[in-house]
Short mmCIF file of C-alpha atoms in Angstrom, two decimals:
data_model
loop_
_atom_site.label_atom_id
_atom_site.label_comp_id
_atom_site.label_asym_id
_atom_site.label_seq_id
_atom_site.Cartn_x
_atom_site.Cartn_y
_atom_site.Cartn_z
CA MET A 201 32.02 -13.44 24.08
CA GLU A 202 31.30 -16.31 26.46
CA GLN A 203 32.07 -19.87 25.45
CA PRO A 204 29.30 -22.48 25.77
CA ARG A 205 30.02 -25.48 27.93
CA PRO A 206 31.51 -28.32 25.87
CA GLU A 207 28.53 -30.64 26.34
CA ILE A 208 26.10 -28.25 24.61
CA ILE A 209 28.28 -27.03 21.72
CA SER A 210 26.77 -29.69 19.44
CA TRP A 211 23.24 -28.59 20.35
CA LEU A 212 24.10 -24.98 19.57
CA GLN A 213 25.59 -26.00 16.21
CA GLU A 214 22.44 -28.00 15.45
CA ALA A 215 20.23 -25.00 16.28
CA LEU A 216 22.29 -22.67 14.10
CA ALA A 217 22.28 -25.15 11.19
CA LYS A 218 18.51 -25.44 11.35
CA GLN A 219 18.16 -21.66 11.50
CA ASN A 220 20.42 -21.17 8.48
CA ALA A 221 18.50 -23.85 6.57
CA GLY A 222 15.21 -22.07 7.20
CA ASN A 223 13.89 -24.77 9.54
CA LEU A 224 12.56 -22.24 12.02
CA GLY A 225 10.43 -24.64 14.02
CA GLY A 226 13.35 -26.98 14.51
CA ALA A 227 15.69 -24.10 15.36
CA LEU A 228 13.22 -22.80 17.93
CA LEU A 229 13.14 -26.14 19.75
CA ALA A 230 16.93 -26.50 19.52
CA TYR A 231 17.64 -23.04 20.96
CA ARG A 232 15.19 -23.62 23.79
CA ARG A 233 17.00 -26.87 24.58
CA VAL A 234 20.34 -25.04 24.66
CA ILE A 235 18.94 -22.32 26.93
CA SER A 236 17.36 -24.87 29.27
CA ARG A 237 20.86 -26.22 29.91
CA ASP A 238 22.73 -22.88 29.87
CA PRO A 239 20.38 -19.90 30.47
CA GLY A 240 23.38 -17.56 30.63
CA LEU A 241 24.32 -18.03 26.98
CA ALA A 242 23.70 -14.59 25.44
CA ASP A 243 24.17 -15.70 21.81
CA ALA A 244 21.54 -18.40 22.17
CA TRP A 245 19.04 -15.83 23.46
CA CYS A 246 19.97 -13.50 20.59
CA ASN A 247 19.47 -16.19 17.96
CA LEU A 248 16.26 -17.32 19.62
CA GLY A 249 15.00 -13.75 19.30
CA SER A 250 15.79 -13.79 15.56
CA VAL A 251 13.91 -17.06 15.08
CA LEU A 252 10.88 -15.84 17.05
CA HIS A 253 10.86 -12.62 15.02
CA ALA A 254 10.94 -14.60 11.77
CA LEU A 255 7.99 -16.63 13.06
CA GLY A 256 6.03 -13.44 13.79
CA ARG A 257 6.12 -13.96 17.56
CA ASP A 258 7.46 -10.49 18.29
CA GLU A 259 6.50 -10.17 21.96
CA GLU A 260 8.53 -13.28 22.74
CA ALA A 261 11.28 -12.06 20.42
CA LEU A 262 11.53 -8.78 22.36
CA GLU A 263 11.91 -10.69 25.60
CA ALA A 264 14.64 -12.92 24.15
CA CYS A 265 16.61 -10.01 22.65
CA ARG A 266 16.43 -8.03 25.91
CA ARG A 267 17.56 -11.06 27.87
CA SER A 268 20.55 -11.38 25.52
CA LEU A 269 21.49 -7.74 26.13
CA GLU A 270 21.19 -8.14 29.87
CA LEU A 271 23.76 -10.91 29.65
CA HIS A 272 26.01 -9.16 27.08
CA PRO A 273 25.23 -5.42 26.74
CA ALA A 274 27.99 -4.86 24.16
CA ASN A 275 26.71 -7.44 21.67
CA PRO A 276 26.03 -5.66 18.32
CA ALA A 277 24.04 -8.63 17.00
CA ALA A 278 21.63 -8.40 19.94
CA HIS A 279 21.19 -4.65 19.45
CA THR A 280 20.54 -5.27 15.76
CA GLY A 281 18.04 -8.01 16.52
CA LEU A 282 16.21 -5.91 19.09
CA GLY A 283 16.15 -2.96 16.69
CA SER A 284 14.56 -5.16 14.00
CA VAL A 285 11.82 -6.36 16.34
CA LEU A 286 11.12 -2.86 17.66
CA GLY A 287 10.85 -1.58 14.09
CA ALA A 288 8.39 -4.33 13.24
CA THR A 289 6.24 -3.48 16.27
CA GLY A 290 6.17 0.24 15.45
CA ASP A 291 8.69 1.56 17.98
CA LEU A 292 10.80 3.36 15.38
CA ALA A 293 12.60 5.58 17.87
CA GLY A 294 13.67 2.53 19.88
CA ALA A 295 14.75 0.77 16.69
CA LEU A 296 16.93 3.75 15.71
CA ASP A 297 18.61 3.76 19.13
CA HIS A 298 19.54 0.09 18.94
CA PHE A 299 20.75 0.20 15.34
CA ARG A 300 22.95 3.18 16.22
CA GLU A 301 24.28 1.34 19.27
CA ALA A 302 25.06 -1.70 17.11
CA LEU A 303 26.98 0.52 14.69
CA ALA A 304 28.90 2.20 17.50
CA LEU A 305 30.05 -1.26 18.57
CA ASP A 306 30.54 -2.61 15.03
CA PRO A 307 30.77 0.14 12.36
CA GLY A 308 30.75 -2.40 9.53
CA ASN A 309 27.54 -4.13 10.65
CA LEU A 310 25.70 -4.51 7.35
CA VAL A 311 22.31 -5.51 8.78
CA ALA A 312 22.27 -2.59 11.22
CA THR A 313 23.34 -0.17 8.47
CA SER A 314 20.64 -1.30 6.07
CA ASN A 315 17.93 -1.50 8.72
CA LEU A 316 18.81 1.96 10.01
CA ALA A 317 18.21 3.28 6.49
CA GLY A 318 14.85 1.52 6.38
CA VAL A 319 13.66 3.01 9.66
CA LEU A 320 14.78 6.50 8.65
CA ALA A 321 12.80 6.10 5.41
CA ARG A 322 9.71 5.05 7.37
CA LEU A 323 10.11 8.20 9.45
CA GLY A 324 10.21 10.30 6.29
CA ARG A 325 13.86 11.25 6.86
CA LEU A 326 14.72 10.34 3.29
CA GLU A 327 17.97 12.29 2.91
CA GLU A 328 19.45 10.45 5.90
CA ALA A 329 17.98 7.18 4.66
CA GLU A 330 19.69 7.61 1.31
CA ALA A 331 23.06 8.19 2.99
CA TRP A 332 22.73 4.98 5.01
CA ASP A 333 21.43 3.03 1.98
CA ARG A 334 24.59 4.11 0.14
CA ALA A 335 26.72 3.12 3.14
CA ALA A 336 25.14 -0.35 3.14
CA LEU A 337 25.64 -0.71 -0.62
CA ALA A 338 29.30 0.26 -0.24
CA LEU A 339 29.70 -2.67 2.15
CA ARG A 340 28.15 -5.11 -0.35
CA PRO A 341 27.85 -3.61 -3.86
CA GLU A 342 26.78 -6.90 -5.46
CA SER A 343 23.69 -7.27 -3.31
CA PRO A 344 20.44 -7.11 -5.32
CA GLU A 345 18.50 -6.29 -2.13
CA LEU A 346 20.70 -3.29 -1.24
CA ASN A 347 20.51 -1.91 -4.78
CA LEU A 348 16.73 -2.27 -4.53
CA ASN A 349 16.64 -0.46 -1.17
CA LEU A 350 18.57 2.51 -2.51
CA GLY A 351 16.33 2.63 -5.56
CA PHE A 352 13.20 2.68 -3.40
CA THR A 353 14.51 5.58 -1.32
CA LEU A 354 15.47 7.50 -4.46
CA MET A 355 12.01 6.87 -5.90
CA ARG A 356 10.34 8.25 -2.79
CA ARG A 357 12.56 11.32 -3.10
CA GLY A 358 11.23 11.86 -6.62
CA ARG A 359 14.52 11.04 -8.35
CA LEU A 360 12.91 8.60 -10.72
CA GLY A 361 15.71 8.22 -13.26
CA GLU A 362 18.26 7.31 -10.58
CA ALA A 363 15.76 4.98 -8.96
CA GLU A 364 15.14 3.16 -12.23
CA ALA A 365 18.89 2.66 -12.69
CA GLN A 366 19.12 1.05 -9.24
CA PHE A 367 16.19 -1.28 -9.90
CA LEU A 368 17.81 -2.38 -13.16
CA ALA A 369 21.09 -2.92 -11.30
CA SER A 370 19.25 -5.04 -8.75
CA LEU A 371 17.69 -7.18 -11.46
CA ARG A 372 21.06 -7.72 -13.12
CA LEU A 373 22.28 -9.19 -9.83
CA GLY A 374 19.26 -11.34 -8.99
CA PRO A 375 15.64 -11.97 -10.06
CA LEU A 376 13.92 -10.16 -7.18
CA PRO A 377 10.13 -9.81 -7.69
CA LYS A 378 10.24 -6.65 -5.59
CA ALA A 379 12.76 -5.08 -7.98
CA ARG A 380 10.53 -5.95 -10.94
CA TRP A 381 7.51 -4.43 -9.20
CA ASN A 382 9.38 -1.26 -8.31
CA LEU A 383 10.73 -0.99 -11.86
CA ALA A 384 7.15 -1.14 -13.12
CA TYR A 385 6.09 1.37 -10.48
CA VAL A 386 8.72 3.97 -11.35
CA ARG A 387 7.83 3.73 -15.04
CA LEU A 388 4.11 4.00 -14.31
CA LEU A 389 4.77 7.14 -12.27
CA GLN A 390 6.31 8.66 -15.39
CA GLY A 391 3.40 7.65 -17.62
CA ARG A 392 5.51 5.01 -19.39
CA TYR A 393 2.74 2.46 -19.07
CA ARG A 394 3.59 0.20 -22.00
CA GLU A 395 7.17 -0.19 -20.77
CA ALA A 396 5.86 -0.94 -17.27
CA TRP A 397 3.23 -3.58 -18.01
CA PRO A 398 5.60 -6.56 -18.60
CA ASP A 399 6.83 -6.25 -14.98
CA PHE A 400 3.43 -5.30 -13.52
CA PRO A 401 2.48 -8.92 -12.62
CA ALA A 402 5.27 -8.88 -10.02
CA ARG A 403 2.89 -6.92 -7.76
CA LEU A 404 1.38 -10.31 -6.84
CA GLU A 405 4.77 -11.86 -6.08
CA VAL A 406 5.91 -9.39 -3.40
CA PRO A 407 4.97 -9.93 0.26
CA GLN A 408 2.28 -7.23 0.20
CA GLY A 409 0.62 -8.86 -2.81
CA LEU A 410 0.88 -12.55 -1.94
CA ASP A 411 -2.27 -12.42 0.19
CA ASN A 412 -4.22 -11.35 -2.90
CA LEU A 413 -3.29 -14.41 -4.95
CA ARG A 414 -5.94 -17.02 -5.71
CA GLY A 415 -5.26 -20.68 -6.22
CA PHE A 416 -7.38 -21.21 -9.32
CA SER A 417 -6.68 -24.26 -11.47
CA GLU A 418 -8.28 -22.61 -14.50
CA PRO A 419 -5.75 -21.03 -16.88
CA ALA A 420 -4.92 -17.35 -16.72
CA TRP A 421 -6.46 -15.27 -19.51
CA ASN A 422 -3.87 -13.78 -21.86
CA GLY A 423 -6.12 -11.17 -23.49
CA SER A 424 -7.04 -13.29 -26.53
CA PRO A 425 -10.62 -13.64 -27.81
CA PHE A 426 -12.57 -16.33 -25.92
CA PRO A 427 -15.82 -16.89 -27.82
CA GLY A 428 -18.17 -19.42 -26.24
CA ARG A 429 -16.23 -19.53 -22.98
CA THR A 430 -16.55 -17.87 -19.59
CA LEU A 431 -13.98 -15.56 -18.03
CA LEU A 432 -13.83 -14.86 -14.30
CA VAL A 433 -12.35 -11.47 -13.39
CA TRP A 434 -11.58 -11.26 -9.68
CA VAL A 435 -10.67 -8.40 -7.37
CA GLU A 436 -7.23 -8.50 -5.85
CA GLN A 437 -6.58 -5.24 -4.02
CA GLY A 438 -8.48 -2.34 -2.49
CA LEU A 439 -11.89 -0.81 -3.04
CA GLY A 440 -10.44 2.13 -4.96
CA ASP A 441 -8.56 -0.21 -7.30
CA THR A 442 -11.81 -2.02 -8.01
CA LEU A 443 -13.74 1.16 -8.83
CA GLN A 444 -10.91 2.39 -11.04
CA PHE A 445 -10.43 -0.71 -13.17
CA VAL A 446 -13.98 -2.01 -13.71
CA ARG A 447 -13.91 0.26 -16.78
CA TYR A 448 -12.08 -2.60 -18.53
CA LEU A 449 -14.84 -5.18 -18.20
CA PRO A 450 -16.73 -4.12 -21.38
CA MET A 451 -13.47 -4.44 -23.33
CA ALA A 452 -13.00 -7.98 -22.02
CA ARG A 453 -16.59 -8.93 -22.73
CA ALA A 454 -16.26 -7.73 -26.34
CA LEU A 455 -13.67 -10.47 -26.90
CA GLY A 456 -15.67 -13.48 -25.84
CA GLY A 457 -18.62 -15.16 -24.28
CA LYS A 458 -19.51 -14.48 -20.66
CA VAL A 459 -17.71 -12.38 -18.04
CA LEU A 460 -18.18 -13.11 -14.34
CA PHE A 461 -16.94 -10.42 -11.97
CA GLN A 462 -16.18 -11.22 -8.35
CA THR A 463 -16.03 -8.17 -6.08
CA TYR A 464 -16.34 -7.18 -2.42
CA ALA A 465 -19.70 -7.45 -0.69
CA CYS A 466 -19.76 -3.73 0.19
CA LEU A 467 -19.59 -2.91 -3.55
CA ARG A 468 -22.22 -5.42 -4.68
CA GLY A 469 -25.11 -2.93 -4.74
CA LEU A 470 -23.07 -0.24 -6.48
CA LEU A 471 -21.72 -2.61 -9.15
CA GLY A 472 -24.73 -4.91 -9.55
CA ASP A 473 -25.65 -3.65 -13.04
CA LEU A 474 -22.09 -3.10 -14.18
CA PRO A 475 -21.65 -2.87 -17.96
CA GLY A 476 -19.39 -5.64 -19.19
CA ALA A 477 -20.31 -8.18 -16.51
CA ASP A 478 -22.89 -10.88 -17.15
CA ARG A 479 -22.96 -11.59 -13.44
CA VAL A 480 -21.53 -9.82 -10.39
CA LEU A 481 -20.66 -12.00 -7.41
CA THR A 482 -19.05 -11.35 -4.05
CA GLU A 483 -16.32 -13.20 -2.21
CA HIS A 484 -19.09 -14.94 -0.22
CA ASP A 485 -20.80 -16.46 -3.29
CA GLU A 486 -20.11 -19.89 -4.69
CA LEU A 487 -18.45 -19.51 -8.06
CA PRO A 488 -20.15 -21.07 -11.08
CA PRO A 489 -17.98 -22.94 -13.61
CA PHE A 490 -15.63 -20.81 -15.71
CA ASP A 491 -12.92 -21.48 -18.27
CA LEU A 492 -10.42 -18.64 -17.80
CA GLN A 493 -9.54 -16.24 -15.01
CA ALA A 494 -7.72 -12.94 -14.53
CA PRO A 495 -7.14 -10.55 -11.64
CA LEU A 496 -8.81 -7.21 -12.34
CA LEU A 497 -5.56 -5.24 -12.39
CA ASP A 498 -4.17 -7.44 -15.16
CA LEU A 499 -6.65 -5.94 -17.61
CA PRO A 500 -4.93 -2.59 -18.34
CA ALA A 501 -1.72 -4.48 -19.06
CA LEU A 502 -3.49 -7.06 -21.24
CA PHE A 503 -5.03 -4.22 -23.27
CA ARG A 504 -1.67 -2.38 -23.33
CA SER A 505 -3.20 0.87 -22.14
CA ALA A 506 -1.29 4.14 -22.08
CA PRO A 507 -2.31 7.46 -20.48
CA GLU A 508 -3.40 8.85 -23.84
CA ASP A 509 -5.82 6.03 -24.69
CA LEU A 510 -7.44 4.93 -21.42
CA PRO A 511 -11.07 3.80 -21.55
CA PRO A 512 -13.43 6.23 -19.79
CA PRO A 513 -14.43 5.53 -16.19
CA ALA A 514 -17.34 3.21 -15.56
CA ARG A 515 -20.32 5.52 -15.04
CA LEU A 516 -21.03 4.66 -11.44
CA GLY A 517 -23.78 6.01 -9.22
CA PRO A 518 -26.47 4.89 -6.79
CA PRO A 519 -28.49 1.95 -8.15
CA PRO A 520 -31.79 2.92 -9.80
CA GLY A 521 -34.48 3.35 -7.19
CA HIS A 522 -31.98 3.25 -4.33
CA GLU A 523 -33.51 4.35 -1.04
CA PRO A 524 -30.94 5.80 1.38
CA PRO A 525 -31.53 5.92 5.13
CA GLU A 526 -34.01 8.66 6.03
CA ALA A 527 -31.49 10.30 8.36
CA LEU A 528 -29.01 10.59 5.49
CA ARG A 529 -31.67 12.08 3.23
CA ARG A 530 -32.56 14.71 5.86
CA LEU A 531 -28.93 15.75 6.31
CA LEU A 532 -28.67 16.63 2.63
CA GLU A 533 -31.99 18.43 2.21
CA ALA A 534 -30.65 21.93 2.97
CA PRO A 535 -30.26 24.21 -0.06
CA GLY A 536 -26.92 25.69 -1.14
CA ARG A 537 -23.57 24.39 -2.39
CA LYS A 538 -22.21 21.41 -0.51
CA ALA A 539 -18.71 19.95 -0.41
CA GLY A 540 -17.79 16.47 0.83
CA LEU A 541 -14.56 15.96 2.78
CA VAL A 542 -12.31 12.95 3.36
CA TRP A 543 -9.03 13.76 5.12
CA ALA A 544 -7.76 10.30 6.07
CA GLY A 545 -7.71 6.77 4.73
CA SER A 546 -7.68 3.47 6.53
CA PRO A 547 -5.40 3.44 9.61
CA ALA A 548 -4.38 -0.07 8.57
CA HIS A 549 -2.94 1.09 5.23
CA GLN A 550 0.86 0.78 5.15
CA ASP A 551 1.17 4.37 3.86
CA ASP A 552 -1.51 5.91 6.06
CA ASP A 553 0.84 8.41 7.73
CA ARG A 554 1.91 9.71 4.34
CA ARG A 555 -1.50 9.74 2.63
CA SER A 556 -3.64 11.11 5.46
CA LEU A 557 -3.46 14.67 6.73
CA ASP A 558 -3.88 16.41 10.06
CA PRO A 559 -7.52 17.58 10.03
CA ALA A 560 -6.48 20.81 11.80
CA LEU A 561 -4.98 21.91 8.48
CA LEU A 562 -8.45 21.96 6.94
CA GLY A 563 -9.08 25.09 8.96
CA ALA A 564 -7.56 26.86 5.94
CA LEU A 565 -10.91 26.24 4.19
CA ARG A 566 -12.95 28.23 6.74
CA GLU A 567 -12.78 31.35 4.62
CA VAL A 568 -14.12 29.73 1.45
CA PRO A 569 -17.48 31.45 0.89
CA ALA A 570 -20.89 29.86 0.34
CA LEU A 571 -19.97 26.23 0.97
CA ALA A 572 -21.56 23.82 3.43
CA TRP A 573 -19.24 21.03 4.58
CA ALA A 574 -20.16 17.34 4.81
CA SER A 575 -17.89 14.66 6.26
CA LEU A 576 -17.57 11.41 4.30
CA GLN A 577 -14.85 10.20 6.67
CA MET A 578 -15.36 6.53 7.53
CA ALA A 579 -12.49 5.63 9.86
CA PRO A 580 -12.81 7.27 13.31
CA ARG A 581 -10.49 10.27 13.26
CA ALA A 582 -10.09 13.70 14.82
CA THR A 583 -12.32 16.23 13.06
CA PRO A 584 -11.33 19.45 11.30
CA PRO A 585 -12.21 22.91 12.67
CA LEU A 586 -15.11 23.34 10.24
CA PRO A 587 -18.89 23.26 10.68
CA LEU A 588 -19.42 19.70 9.51
CA VAL A 589 -22.46 17.54 8.84
CA ASP A 590 -21.32 13.96 9.45
CA LEU A 591 -22.76 11.65 6.79
CA ALA A 592 -20.59 8.56 7.24
CA PRO A 593 -22.45 6.99 10.22
CA HIS A 594 -25.46 6.58 7.93
CA PHE A 595 -23.63 4.73 5.14
CA ARG A 596 -24.59 1.04 4.97
CA ASP A 597 -22.50 0.36 1.86
CA PHE A 598 -21.14 2.17 -1.19
CA SER A 599 -24.61 2.56 -2.68
CA ASP A 600 -25.40 4.99 0.14
CA THR A 601 -22.05 6.70 -0.36
CA ALA A 602 -22.80 7.15 -4.07
CA TRP A 603 -26.27 8.51 -3.28
CA ALA A 604 -24.74 11.10 -0.90
CA LEU A 605 -22.09 12.06 -3.45
CA SER A 606 -24.79 12.62 -6.06
CA ARG A 607 -26.25 15.33 -3.76
CA LEU A 608 -22.93 17.17 -3.40
CA ASP A 609 -21.46 19.84 -5.65
CA LEU A 610 -17.83 18.86 -5.15
CA VAL A 611 -15.65 16.42 -3.26
CA ILE A 612 -12.32 17.06 -1.53
CA THR A 613 -10.44 13.91 -0.61
CA VAL A 614 -7.09 12.34 0.04
CA ASP A 615 -6.20 9.16 -1.87
CA THR A 616 -9.08 6.87 -0.88
CA ALA A 617 -11.85 4.89 -2.58
CA VAL A 618 -14.05 8.01 -2.40
CA ALA A 619 -11.71 9.70 -4.91
CA HIS A 620 -12.34 6.88 -7.39
CA LEU A 621 -16.07 6.84 -6.80
CA ALA A 622 -16.40 10.61 -7.18
CA GLY A 623 -14.22 10.56 -10.29
CA SER A 624 -16.26 7.72 -11.79
CA MET A 625 -19.44 9.71 -11.13
CA GLY A 626 -18.00 12.69 -13.01
CA LEU A 627 -18.12 14.92 -9.92
CA ALA A 628 -15.84 17.90 -9.46
CA THR A 629 -13.18 16.22 -7.34
CA HIS A 630 -10.16 17.79 -5.65
CA LEU A 631 -7.56 15.12 -4.84
CA LEU A 632 -4.93 15.93 -2.18
CA LEU A 633 -1.74 13.95 -2.73
CA PRO A 634 1.53 13.38 -0.85
CA TYR A 635 4.80 14.26 -2.57
CA PHE A 636 5.35 10.61 -3.50
CA PRO A 637 1.96 9.40 -4.77
CA ASP A 638 0.49 6.11 -5.83
CA TRP A 639 1.54 5.23 -9.38
CA ARG A 640 -1.87 5.89 -10.94
CA TRP A 641 -1.67 9.63 -10.23
CA LEU A 642 1.68 10.11 -12.01
CA MET A 643 4.45 12.16 -10.44
CA GLU A 644 3.43 15.52 -11.87
CA GLY A 645 0.44 17.43 -13.16
CA THR A 646 -2.84 18.83 -11.89
CA SER A 647 -5.12 16.57 -13.94
CA SER A 648 -5.60 12.81 -14.17
CA PRO A 649 -5.93 10.78 -17.36
CA TRP A 650 -8.11 8.37 -15.37
CA TYR A 651 -10.74 10.91 -14.27
CA PRO A 652 -11.44 14.01 -16.41
CA SER A 653 -13.40 15.75 -13.63
CA MET A 654 -10.52 15.57 -11.14
CA ARG A 655 -8.08 18.28 -10.13
CA ILE A 656 -4.91 17.22 -8.30
CA HIS A 657 -3.20 19.22 -5.56
CA ARG A 658 0.28 17.86 -4.75
CA GLN A 659 2.69 18.35 -1.88
CA PRO A 660 5.69 20.35 -3.16
CA ALA A 661 7.93 18.45 -0.71
CA PRO A 662 7.48 15.39 1.51
CA GLY A 663 5.07 16.13 4.36
CA ALA A 664 4.21 19.66 3.13
CA TRP A 665 0.41 19.73 3.42
CA GLU A 666 0.06 23.46 4.20
CA PRO A 667 0.79 24.63 0.62
CA VAL A 668 -1.67 22.02 -0.65
CA LEU A 669 -4.47 23.45 1.51
CA ARG A 670 -3.61 27.02 0.53
CA ASP A 671 -3.73 26.06 -3.15
CA LEU A 672 -7.06 24.29 -2.62
CA ALA A 673 -8.60 27.23 -0.72
CA ARG A 674 -7.54 29.59 -3.49
CA ASP A 675 -9.13 27.38 -6.15
CA LEU A 676 -12.36 27.03 -4.21
CA ALA A 677 -12.55 30.76 -3.55
CA HIS A 678 -12.36 31.36 -7.31
CA GLY A 679 -15.02 28.75 -7.99
CA SER A 680 -12.69 26.18 -9.59
#
């Protein structure tokens, strides 16, 4: 490794101290000053890449890491840094290559070992990911983060008992919100709701949940009666979560004075007359005064719900007198049995690759007799090899979606908001799930305690959609 010139050693030490202290802006300026005086210093470029990556400036980070490797191709830290940036930008194959190169140069490189496991998990190569998670943990057994990582991989493999043990081990070593959230998650998957609820609030403390937090000064509601006061219940996550949990609003209202419910604008028409809400607002409305507040997903925990005593779904449907677009009405005028299809969720969802399916697989439904197919697919996607009537271009909001669903005989969907809307409307709903599902669907079973009219079809192994479609086609052919 090259030695910096004596006159800039102090600058390099200053940059590294600022980086280690979390002063990323100061470290960025310090590394740039070092490089301006000695552009051939590979370690400075490598560290600059790490700082830029931490700041979210990944295009610049890629350039810095590649410059470091040009100067010192056998630097494991630079390979590790470049692998991290490539993984963050979606180039998983490139990330794997650089992590493996780092490990060839430095077999005990903990960051490369752990990050390699993470990329393998993202690729669905969970058996390999587990092996590398265990290798990382062997290098640092007392790390709460590495115990958490192994637990997460085990959970995705369906080994829930082992996963729970790792999350508990992580929490014994350090108070990681992510370990608390995953502990709640693994218990929810098993239907152990009352054990899970104490750790459920950690969902808003992990990076994926922090954006959903609100900075209200009003106190959080603890589930106690609040006569004469006003409670604001606010949405925190996706559209499907909102449709699922509005069933709790009447229970909250029964304990107090007024309930305000703040939801998304696209749900305003659908939820405008929601039982349990004195007033429904959107995120664009000015909030009136209120005394207490709670995120919507706190309510099942506050009421200590369990799968055997869940409140029934809110009876959703198109608003009274709703007039859909004429083109949508015409598309659904034809007689005969009609089935709605959704085969993919939002491309922006972090689990989209796992939850969505290749529409070509829906060709297995061609032989189902006496069904006309209607697409409810919102995000632009490839279409299945079926004679489809495309309804989605005519949807203005979820009121139109609900009106269309009310004209269908059954709905077939992956895990999207449509599943929750159809279930809340009491429609015959076939839900297609990946091997590792969202917690609300439990890990096993063909029925859902949340929606009595729903039948669940599960992957028997990660990525195995073909058996799911065969099972679905068989059920439809027999009229189930």
